[in-house]
Amino acid sequence: DAGITQSPRHKVTETGTPVTLRCHQTENHRYMYWYRQDPGHGLRLIHYSYGVKDTDKGEVSDGYSVSRSKTEDFLLTLESATSSQTSVYFCAIRKNTEAFFGQGTRLTVV
Amino acid sequence: QQQVKQSPQSLIVQKGGISIINCAYENTAFDYFPWYQQFPGKGPALLIAIRPDVSEKKEGRFTISFNKSAKQFSLHIMDSQPGDSATYFCAASGTSNTGKLIFGQGTTLQVKP
C-alpha cells in the first residue's frame, strides 16, 4: 500500500460546513495527489503537490484547497461543503513512475 | 472534456473467456498509459502499463495492445477468472513529469463461474 493512510475513512457532514481530509505517507515521496471518484467519471484530479508548500490545481479544483506543511502530510479542505462534493476521495503518491493509492475516504454531504 | 474515453461501461464474461476493455485518447502528448484494477472498498491498484514505443505488453494473463496512430489502447484479460471481477480504469499521463493522471470512466467486469 506504499504506506498511505487516509483519515477519516468515512464522514457525513452538513452543507456549508468546512471539512478536512488527511493523507499521510511514510516513505517521503515528493509527489502527492488528491482525486475524487464519481460514477461515470472515473477518477478526477483535484489538486497535487510536488513538495512542501508546493501545490497546484487539477481539473476539478473549485471549492477545494490543499496544504502541505510536511512531506508526509497532504490535507484537502472543503471550505464550505456542498452536496456536489459527495464523493469518494483518494490520495495517491508517486513512487518512481507509478501512482499508488490510499484506501479512500467516503464523504457524504447532507 | 473527457480526454480518455473508456468502453464498455460494464462487461460480463464467462469463466475462461477473454475480457476486452478499450480506451481512446485525444492528447498526443500522452506518453504513459497505465491500467488500474479496483475492488469494492479499496483504492485503485496498478495492473499493467505501457509506453508508446511498443505496441503490446504482456504480464501473465493481462495484455495491453497499443495503437499509436489510432490513439487507442486496450486491455485483454485471457482465461478470465471470477477473482478478476472488479472495476478497471485506463489512464494516461503526459510529458510534464508531474505524474498527473487522466482516467477513463471505468469498466465494471463480472466473470461468471
Short mmCIF file of C-alpha atoms in Angstrom, two decimals:
data_model
loop_
_atom_site.label_atom_id
_atom_site.label_comp_id
_atom_site.label_asym_id
_atom_site.label_seq_id
_atom_site.Cartn_x
_atom_site.Cartn_y
_atom_site.Cartn_z
CA ASP A 1 0.00 0.00 0.00
CA ALA A 2 3.09 2.28 -0.20
CA GLY A 3 2.49 3.43 3.37
CA ILE A 4 -0.50 5.66 2.64
CA THR A 5 -3.12 6.31 5.30
CA GLN A 6 -6.24 8.36 4.72
CA SER A 7 -8.40 9.71 7.52
CA PRO A 8 -11.20 9.65 8.19
CA ARG A 9 -12.37 6.67 6.15
CA HIS A 10 -16.00 7.77 6.31
CA LYS A 11 -17.58 11.11 7.09
CA VAL A 12 -21.04 12.61 6.95
CA THR A 13 -21.23 16.38 7.14
CA GLU A 14 -23.78 19.11 6.64
CA THR A 15 -23.93 21.52 3.74
CA GLY A 16 -21.95 24.67 4.42
CA THR A 17 -19.55 23.20 6.96
CA PRO A 18 -15.79 23.01 6.41
CA VAL A 19 -14.24 19.57 6.09
CA THR A 20 -10.60 18.50 6.09
CA LEU A 21 -9.36 15.15 4.83
CA ARG A 22 -5.89 13.95 5.67
CA CYS A 23 -3.41 11.87 3.71
CA HIS A 24 -0.33 10.58 5.47
CA GLN A 25 2.59 8.78 3.85
CA THR A 26 5.54 7.08 5.50
CA GLU A 27 8.03 6.92 2.60
CA ASN A 28 8.85 10.62 1.96
CA HIS A 29 7.68 10.70 -1.67
CA ARG A 30 7.80 14.10 -3.29
CA TYR A 31 4.56 13.96 -5.29
CA MET A 32 1.15 13.57 -3.66
CA TYR A 33 -2.29 13.83 -5.25
CA TRP A 34 -5.95 14.14 -4.35
CA TYR A 35 -8.53 12.58 -6.69
CA ARG A 36 -12.27 12.21 -6.43
CA GLN A 37 -14.14 9.21 -7.80
CA ASP A 38 -17.69 9.50 -9.08
CA PRO A 39 -19.77 7.04 -11.13
CA GLY A 40 -19.38 7.68 -14.83
CA HIS A 41 -16.38 9.96 -14.35
CA GLY A 42 -13.62 7.66 -13.20
CA LEU A 43 -11.12 9.49 -11.03
CA ARG A 44 -10.50 13.19 -11.48
CA LEU A 45 -7.57 15.15 -10.12
CA ILE A 46 -8.43 17.86 -7.59
CA HIS A 47 -5.00 19.15 -6.51
CA TYR A 48 -1.49 17.83 -6.33
CA SER A 49 1.75 18.66 -4.54
CA TYR A 50 5.33 18.43 -5.71
CA GLY A 51 6.94 19.32 -2.40
CA VAL A 52 6.43 21.05 0.94
CA LYS A 53 4.34 24.18 0.35
CA ASP A 54 4.34 23.47 -3.42
CA THR A 55 0.88 22.70 -4.76
CA ASP A 56 -1.07 23.14 -7.98
CA LYS A 57 -4.61 22.75 -9.24
CA GLY A 58 -6.04 19.78 -11.04
CA GLU A 59 -9.05 19.55 -13.33
CA VAL A 60 -11.76 19.85 -10.62
CA SER A 61 -10.22 22.20 -8.03
CA ASP A 62 -13.12 24.62 -7.50
CA GLY A 63 -14.35 24.51 -3.90
CA TYR A 64 -11.22 22.75 -2.64
CA SER A 65 -7.95 23.88 -1.12
CA VAL A 66 -4.89 21.93 -0.05
CA SER A 67 -1.91 22.33 2.20
CA ARG A 68 1.36 20.52 2.63
CA SER A 69 3.41 21.76 5.56
CA LYS A 70 5.31 18.49 5.98
CA THR A 71 6.47 15.97 3.40
CA GLU A 72 4.37 13.21 4.92
CA ASP A 73 1.02 15.02 5.16
CA PHE A 74 -1.23 16.37 2.41
CA LEU A 75 -4.50 17.92 3.55
CA LEU A 76 -7.59 18.51 1.43
CA THR A 77 -10.09 21.09 2.68
CA LEU A 78 -13.61 21.71 1.51
CA GLU A 79 -14.14 25.31 2.62
CA SER A 80 -17.94 25.06 2.60
CA ALA A 81 -19.18 21.60 1.71
CA THR A 82 -21.87 21.21 -0.94
CA SER A 83 -23.92 18.17 -1.96
CA SER A 84 -21.99 18.03 -5.26
CA GLN A 85 -18.88 17.23 -3.23
CA THR A 86 -20.37 13.97 -2.02
CA SER A 87 -17.84 11.52 -3.38
CA VAL A 88 -15.07 9.07 -2.61
CA TYR A 89 -11.74 10.83 -2.24
CA PHE A 90 -8.46 9.11 -2.92
CA CYS A 91 -4.99 10.23 -2.05
CA ALA A 92 -2.08 8.96 -4.13
CA ILE A 93 1.70 9.14 -4.09
CA ARG A 94 4.14 8.83 -6.95
CA LYS A 95 6.80 6.18 -6.49
CA ASN A 96 9.25 6.13 -9.42
CA THR A 97 6.79 6.44 -12.33
CA GLU A 98 3.88 4.66 -10.69
CA ALA A 99 0.96 6.04 -8.69
CA PHE A 100 -0.13 4.24 -5.52
CA PHE A 101 -3.48 4.99 -3.98
CA GLY A 102 -4.79 5.03 -0.45
CA GLN A 103 -7.93 3.24 0.68
CA GLY A 104 -10.16 6.26 0.14
CA THR A 105 -12.47 8.47 2.19
CA ARG A 106 -16.19 8.29 1.58
CA LEU A 107 -17.66 11.74 2.17
CA THR A 108 -21.37 12.40 2.25
CA VAL A 109 -22.67 15.97 2.37
CA VAL A 110 -26.28 16.20 3.53
CA GLN B 1 -13.94 17.42 -21.78
CA GLN B 2 -13.16 13.75 -21.44
CA GLN B 3 -9.64 13.26 -22.73
CA VAL B 4 -9.71 9.49 -22.20
CA LYS B 5 -12.81 7.59 -23.24
CA GLN B 6 -13.33 4.03 -21.99
CA SER B 7 -15.74 1.34 -23.13
CA PRO B 8 -17.73 -0.66 -22.36
CA GLN B 9 -19.16 0.66 -19.10
CA SER B 10 -19.86 -2.89 -17.94
CA LEU B 11 -18.88 -6.33 -19.13
CA ILE B 12 -19.98 -9.85 -18.28
CA VAL B 13 -17.73 -12.74 -19.28
CA GLN B 14 -17.83 -16.46 -18.62
CA LYS B 15 -15.00 -18.06 -16.69
CA GLY B 16 -12.20 -18.93 -19.09
CA GLY B 17 -13.24 -16.32 -21.63
CA ILE B 18 -11.42 -13.23 -22.85
CA SER B 19 -12.30 -9.82 -21.40
CA ILE B 20 -11.53 -6.82 -23.60
CA ILE B 21 -11.73 -3.20 -22.48
CA ASN B 22 -10.98 -0.34 -24.85
CA CYS B 23 -9.75 3.20 -24.36
CA ALA B 24 -9.22 6.11 -26.73
CA TYR B 25 -7.31 9.28 -26.00
CA GLU B 26 -7.10 12.69 -27.62
CA ASN B 27 -3.89 14.30 -26.42
CA THR B 28 -0.89 13.19 -28.48
CA ALA B 29 1.41 14.42 -25.69
CA PHE B 30 0.40 11.47 -23.50
CA ASP B 31 3.29 9.05 -23.15
CA TYR B 32 2.32 6.70 -20.33
CA PHE B 33 -0.78 4.52 -20.30
CA PRO B 34 -1.50 2.50 -17.14
CA TRP B 35 -4.41 0.25 -16.29
CA TYR B 36 -5.76 0.10 -12.74
CA GLN B 37 -7.85 -2.57 -11.04
CA GLN B 38 -10.15 -1.66 -8.19
CA PHE B 39 -12.06 -3.94 -5.83
CA PRO B 40 -15.03 -2.64 -3.80
CA GLY B 41 -13.95 -0.55 -0.84
CA LYS B 42 -10.33 -0.40 -1.99
CA GLY B 43 -8.17 2.08 -3.81
CA PRO B 44 -7.14 1.51 -7.44
CA ALA B 45 -4.06 -0.68 -7.87
CA LEU B 46 -1.72 -0.59 -10.84
CA LEU B 47 -2.19 -3.65 -13.03
CA ILE B 48 -0.03 -3.06 -16.08
CA ALA B 49 1.28 -0.06 -18.01
CA ILE B 50 2.68 0.71 -21.48
CA ARG B 51 4.58 3.47 -23.23
CA PRO B 52 4.01 4.36 -26.90
CA ASP B 53 7.30 2.93 -28.13
CA VAL B 54 5.85 -0.61 -28.01
CA SER B 55 2.62 -1.97 -29.48
CA GLU B 56 1.99 -4.69 -26.93
CA LYS B 57 2.91 -5.62 -23.38
CA LYS B 58 2.03 -8.83 -21.63
CA GLU B 59 2.13 -9.72 -17.95
CA GLY B 60 0.68 -13.09 -17.14
CA ARG B 61 -2.94 -13.19 -18.29
CA PHE B 62 -3.05 -9.43 -18.84
CA THR B 63 -2.05 -7.80 -22.15
CA ILE B 64 -2.12 -4.19 -23.28
CA SER B 65 -2.40 -3.55 -27.01
CA PHE B 66 -1.45 -0.05 -28.14
CA ASN B 67 -2.25 1.62 -31.47
CA LYS B 68 -0.48 4.98 -31.61
CA SER B 69 -1.87 6.07 -35.00
CA ALA B 70 -5.45 5.41 -33.89
CA LYS B 71 -4.80 6.82 -30.40
CA GLN B 72 -6.31 3.73 -28.84
CA PHE B 73 -5.22 1.13 -26.33
CA SER B 74 -6.93 -1.89 -24.87
CA LEU B 75 -6.68 -4.36 -22.02
CA HIS B 76 -7.13 -8.06 -22.71
CA ILE B 77 -7.65 -10.47 -19.83
CA MET B 78 -7.11 -14.02 -21.00
CA ASP B 79 -8.68 -17.01 -19.23
CA SER B 80 -10.81 -14.66 -17.13
CA GLN B 81 -11.47 -15.82 -13.57
CA PRO B 82 -14.16 -14.90 -11.02
CA GLY B 83 -11.39 -13.27 -8.97
CA ASP B 84 -10.88 -10.81 -11.84
CA SER B 85 -14.32 -9.35 -11.16
CA ALA B 86 -13.56 -5.71 -10.39
CA THR B 87 -13.66 -2.24 -11.88
CA TYR B 88 -10.93 -1.43 -14.37
CA PHE B 89 -9.70 2.04 -15.26
CA CYS B 90 -7.46 3.09 -18.08
CA ALA B 91 -5.44 6.26 -17.63
CA ALA B 92 -2.97 8.46 -19.45
CA SER B 93 -0.22 10.78 -18.39
CA GLY B 94 1.79 13.39 -20.31
CA THR B 95 5.32 14.63 -20.61
CA SER B 96 5.13 17.30 -17.90
CA ASN B 97 6.68 14.85 -15.44
CA THR B 98 4.18 15.79 -12.75
CA GLY B 99 2.63 12.33 -12.81
CA LYS B 100 -0.89 13.69 -13.19
CA LEU B 101 -3.22 11.01 -14.48
CA ILE B 102 -6.29 11.41 -16.69
CA PHE B 103 -8.63 8.48 -16.13
CA GLY B 104 -11.24 6.81 -18.27
CA GLN B 105 -14.76 6.37 -16.90
CA GLY B 106 -14.19 2.81 -15.71
CA THR B 107 -15.47 -0.65 -16.68
CA THR B 108 -17.15 -2.99 -14.23
CA LEU B 109 -16.20 -6.56 -15.09
CA GLN B 110 -18.15 -9.55 -13.84
CA VAL B 111 -16.74 -13.01 -14.54
CA LYS B 112 -19.36 -15.70 -14.12
CA PRO B 113 -18.29 -19.11 -12.81
#
